[in-house]
């Protein structure tokens, strides 16, 4: 079994007149976050961490800010694409740890809800998700939200699958499954996959 570690970072300025979306949740606040998509700083950091762990590029590789299709898009779409990439690479999430840095709103009262929502989106247990909050004391970043994310992945043990099949299936069923695995050509291009273009512009 092999392990991979990924690190992600994102930041957005606050902007009036738009909803505040963090971790896939709409949060009651006077301002939202500016961005090409919905500005979900937490999901963007997690997405980049997952993509980076399997050397698949970053959000801009899949969803360039120059493409109008992603204007106002839900960041859960970006996250699903990163999950597709790690599955294609043969990995799954062990755990994830995140830090949100912002002066407002206060994250601690909603940290449990955020943990639950992120766990649902990642299809892992809430106990495998860490959500922490800090304030940017002395950094003059009161109008900005920043997120950091670190993920640990483990390789999927494919050896266990044939054993499970053999224990419950007859010979014809096993042969059918094996034939499909050998013959079928799998499309390894996940949703939005394109040749990497590492644009220094922020996707959102």
GROMACS .gro file of C-alpha atoms in nm:
model
  204
    1UNK     CA    1   0.000   0.000   0.000
    2UNK     CA    2   0.130   0.345  -0.090
    3UNK     CA    3   0.040   0.681   0.063
    4UNK     CA    4   0.013   1.028  -0.088
    5UNK     CA    5  -0.009   1.370   0.080
    6UNK     CA    6  -0.162   1.677  -0.084
    7UNK     CA    7  -0.167   2.042   0.020
    8UNK     CA    8  -0.409   2.310  -0.097
    9UNK     CA    9  -0.449   2.683  -0.045
   10UNK     CA   10  -0.703   2.942  -0.157
   11UNK     CA   11  -0.808   3.296  -0.068
   12UNK     CA   12  -1.088   3.533  -0.165
   13UNK     CA   13  -1.187   3.886  -0.074
   14UNK     CA   14  -1.525   3.954   0.079
   15UNK     CA   15  -1.782   4.115  -0.150
   16UNK     CA   16  -2.126   4.260  -0.074
   17UNK     CA   17  -2.434   4.142  -0.259
   18UNK     CA   18  -2.337   3.775  -0.296
   19UNK     CA   19  -2.412   3.478  -0.066
   20UNK     CA   20  -2.137   3.345   0.158
   21UNK     CA   21  -2.065   2.982   0.071
   22UNK     CA   22  -1.805   2.792   0.273
   23UNK     CA   23  -1.764   2.416   0.276
   24UNK     CA   24  -2.074   2.373   0.063
   25UNK     CA   25  -2.290   2.557   0.319
   26UNK     CA   26  -2.459   2.892   0.278
   27UNK     CA   27  -2.374   3.096   0.586
   28UNK     CA   28  -2.571   3.391   0.712
   29UNK     CA   29  -2.344   3.693   0.673
   30UNK     CA   30  -2.358   4.044   0.532
   31UNK     CA   31  -2.102   3.965   0.258
   32UNK     CA   32  -2.001   3.672   0.044
   33UNK     CA   33  -1.673   3.591  -0.128
   34UNK     CA   34  -1.575   3.729  -0.467
   35UNK     CA   35  -1.491   3.471  -0.729
   36UNK     CA   36  -1.553   3.339  -1.078
   37UNK     CA   37  -1.746   3.049  -0.926
   38UNK     CA   38  -1.933   3.057  -0.595
   39UNK     CA   39  -1.613   3.158  -0.415
   40UNK     CA   40  -1.611   2.860  -0.175
   41UNK     CA   41  -1.261   2.907  -0.041
   42UNK     CA   42  -1.265   2.587   0.167
   43UNK     CA   43  -1.375   2.352  -0.112
   44UNK     CA   44  -1.125   2.513  -0.348
   45UNK     CA   45  -0.838   2.444  -0.108
   46UNK     CA   46  -0.955   2.084  -0.057
   47UNK     CA   47  -0.991   2.033  -0.433
   48UNK     CA   48  -0.637   2.154  -0.498
   49UNK     CA   49  -0.503   1.934  -0.218
   50UNK     CA   50  -0.667   1.626  -0.369
   51UNK     CA   51  -0.551   1.704  -0.722
   52UNK     CA   52  -0.200   1.779  -0.601
   53UNK     CA   53  -0.176   1.451  -0.412
   54UNK     CA   54  -0.209   1.256  -0.739
   55UNK     CA   55  -0.016   1.508  -0.953
   56UNK     CA   56  -0.325   1.600  -1.155
   57UNK     CA   57  -0.269   1.977  -1.166
   58UNK     CA   58  -0.501   2.224  -0.999
   59UNK     CA   59  -0.849   2.372  -1.035
   60UNK     CA   60  -0.734   2.594  -1.320
   61UNK     CA   61  -0.629   2.284  -1.516
   62UNK     CA   62  -0.989   2.167  -1.527
   63UNK     CA   63  -1.193   2.484  -1.485
   64UNK     CA   64  -1.007   2.787  -1.630
   65UNK     CA   65  -1.146   3.127  -1.528
   66UNK     CA   66  -1.158   3.224  -1.894
   67UNK     CA   67  -1.435   2.968  -1.952
   68UNK     CA   68  -1.780   3.125  -1.898
   69UNK     CA   69  -1.932   2.784  -1.823
   70UNK     CA   70  -1.791   2.799  -1.471
   71UNK     CA   71  -1.924   3.146  -1.390
   72UNK     CA   72  -2.109   3.109  -1.060
   73UNK     CA   73  -2.060   2.730  -1.061
   74UNK     CA   74  -2.102   2.536  -0.738
   75UNK     CA   75  -1.762   2.435  -0.603
   76UNK     CA   76  -1.896   2.087  -0.527
   77UNK     CA   77  -1.854   2.025  -0.901
   78UNK     CA   78  -1.481   2.097  -0.872
   79UNK     CA   79  -1.460   1.868  -0.571
   80UNK     CA   80  -1.632   1.581  -0.754
   81UNK     CA   81  -1.380   1.613  -1.034
   82UNK     CA   82  -1.092   1.584  -0.788
   83UNK     CA   83  -1.253   1.274  -0.635
   84UNK     CA   84  -1.277   1.126  -0.985
   85UNK     CA   85  -0.908   1.194  -1.037
   86UNK     CA   86  -0.790   1.025  -0.718
   87UNK     CA   87  -1.014   0.724  -0.786
   88UNK     CA   88  -0.873   0.696  -1.139
   89UNK     CA   89  -0.523   0.709  -0.992
   90UNK     CA   90  -0.615   0.425  -0.755
   91UNK     CA   91  -0.637   0.614  -0.426
   92UNK     CA   92  -0.892   0.698  -0.160
   93UNK     CA   93  -0.904   0.951   0.124
   94UNK     CA   94  -0.775   0.854   0.468
   95UNK     CA   95  -0.833   1.189   0.634
   96UNK     CA   96  -0.829   1.562   0.568
   97UNK     CA   97  -0.736   1.857   0.786
   98UNK     CA   98  -0.821   2.220   0.713
   99UNK     CA   99  -0.767   2.568   0.854
  100UNK     CA  100  -0.987   2.870   0.781
  101UNK     CA  101  -0.833   3.211   0.847
  102UNK     CA  102  -1.080   3.499   0.863
  103UNK     CA  103  -1.188   3.772   1.098
  104UNK     CA  104  -1.559   3.711   1.039
  105UNK     CA  105  -1.792   3.533   1.056
  106UNK     CA  106  -1.699   3.313   1.349
  107UNK     CA  107  -1.644   2.955   1.235
  108UNK     CA  108  -1.634   2.775   1.570
  109UNK     CA  109  -2.015   2.779   1.621
  110UNK     CA  110  -2.070   2.613   1.281
  111UNK     CA  111  -1.758   2.393   1.268
  112UNK     CA  112  -1.965   2.080   1.334
  113UNK     CA  113  -2.201   2.157   1.047
  114UNK     CA  114  -1.908   2.230   0.817
  115UNK     CA  115  -1.740   1.903   0.914
  116UNK     CA  116  -2.057   1.709   0.844
  117UNK     CA  117  -2.114   1.874   0.505
  118UNK     CA  118  -1.755   1.832   0.388
  119UNK     CA  119  -1.762   1.467   0.496
  120UNK     CA  120  -2.080   1.413   0.293
  121UNK     CA  121  -1.926   1.570  -0.016
  122UNK     CA  122  -1.610   1.362   0.021
  123UNK     CA  123  -1.806   1.047   0.112
  124UNK     CA  124  -1.600   0.986   0.427
  125UNK     CA  125  -1.678   0.986   0.798
  126UNK     CA  126  -1.695   1.322   0.981
  127UNK     CA  127  -1.427   1.190   1.217
  128UNK     CA  128  -1.188   1.194   0.919
  129UNK     CA  129  -1.242   1.568   0.860
  130UNK     CA  130  -1.069   1.840   1.059
  131UNK     CA  131  -1.205   2.195   1.054
  132UNK     CA  132  -1.012   2.463   1.244
  133UNK     CA  133  -1.047   2.842   1.249
  134UNK     CA  134  -0.799   3.123   1.313
  135UNK     CA  135  -0.815   3.501   1.298
  136UNK     CA  136  -0.560   3.700   1.096
  137UNK     CA  137  -0.429   3.894   1.393
  138UNK     CA  138  -0.198   4.176   1.290
  139UNK     CA  139  -0.198   4.074   0.923
  140UNK     CA  140  -0.437   4.339   0.791
  141UNK     CA  141  -0.652   4.073   0.622
  142UNK     CA  142  -0.989   4.153   0.777
  143UNK     CA  143  -1.153   4.165   0.434
  144UNK     CA  144  -1.015   3.833   0.316
  145UNK     CA  145  -1.094   3.465   0.378
  146UNK     CA  146  -0.807   3.215   0.351
  147UNK     CA  147  -0.818   2.835   0.359
  148UNK     CA  148  -0.549   2.569   0.390
  149UNK     CA  149  -0.608   2.197   0.340
  150UNK     CA  150  -0.394   1.887   0.382
  151UNK     CA  151  -0.509   1.542   0.270
  152UNK     CA  152  -0.374   1.192   0.320
  153UNK     CA  153  -0.453   0.928   0.058
  154UNK     CA  154  -0.392   0.554   0.053
  155UNK     CA  155  -0.380   0.325  -0.246
  156UNK     CA  156  -0.680   0.101  -0.304
  157UNK     CA  157  -0.601  -0.266  -0.246
  158UNK     CA  158  -0.741  -0.424  -0.562
  159UNK     CA  159  -0.631  -0.770  -0.447
  160UNK     CA  160  -0.924  -0.787  -0.209
  161UNK     CA  161  -1.188  -0.752  -0.484
  162UNK     CA  162  -1.135  -1.086  -0.666
  163UNK     CA  163  -1.136  -1.272  -0.333
  164UNK     CA  164  -1.471  -1.121  -0.242
  165UNK     CA  165  -1.614  -1.207  -0.583
  166UNK     CA  166  -1.485  -1.565  -0.573
  167UNK     CA  167  -1.642  -1.621  -0.235
  168UNK     CA  168  -1.993  -1.535  -0.353
  169UNK     CA  169  -2.005  -1.592  -0.731
  170UNK     CA  170  -1.994  -1.894  -0.959
  171UNK     CA  171  -1.727  -1.955  -1.222
  172UNK     CA  172  -1.920  -1.796  -1.509
  173UNK     CA  173  -1.977  -1.476  -1.309
  174UNK     CA  174  -1.611  -1.451  -1.216
  175UNK     CA  175  -1.503  -1.508  -1.577
  176UNK     CA  176  -1.745  -1.238  -1.693
  177UNK     CA  177  -1.606  -0.985  -1.448
  178UNK     CA  178  -1.245  -1.065  -1.533
  179UNK     CA  179  -1.317  -1.041  -1.907
  180UNK     CA  180  -1.479  -0.700  -1.864
  181UNK     CA  181  -1.178  -0.574  -1.671
  182UNK     CA  182  -0.935  -0.698  -1.936
  183UNK     CA  183  -1.129  -0.603  -2.249
  184UNK     CA  184  -1.298  -0.282  -2.148
  185UNK     CA  185  -1.109   0.035  -2.235
  186UNK     CA  186  -1.147   0.273  -1.947
  187UNK     CA  187  -1.169   0.642  -2.009
  188UNK     CA  188  -0.918   0.795  -1.772
  189UNK     CA  189  -1.016   1.146  -1.865
  190UNK     CA  190  -1.227   1.271  -1.576
  191UNK     CA  191  -1.490   1.541  -1.611
  192UNK     CA  192  -1.327   1.856  -1.743
  193UNK     CA  193  -0.984   1.693  -1.792
  194UNK     CA  194  -0.764   1.870  -2.041
  195UNK     CA  195  -0.397   1.916  -2.106
  196UNK     CA  196  -0.250   2.093  -1.801
  197UNK     CA  197  -0.223   2.466  -1.841
  198UNK     CA  198  -0.080   2.608  -1.524
  199UNK     CA  199  -0.219   2.958  -1.539
  200UNK     CA  200  -0.105   3.184  -1.258
  201UNK     CA  201  -0.446   3.352  -1.257
  202UNK     CA  202  -0.673   3.246  -0.973
  203UNK     CA  203  -0.959   3.030  -1.098
  204UNK     CA  204  -1.202   3.201  -0.867
   0.00000   0.00000   0.00000
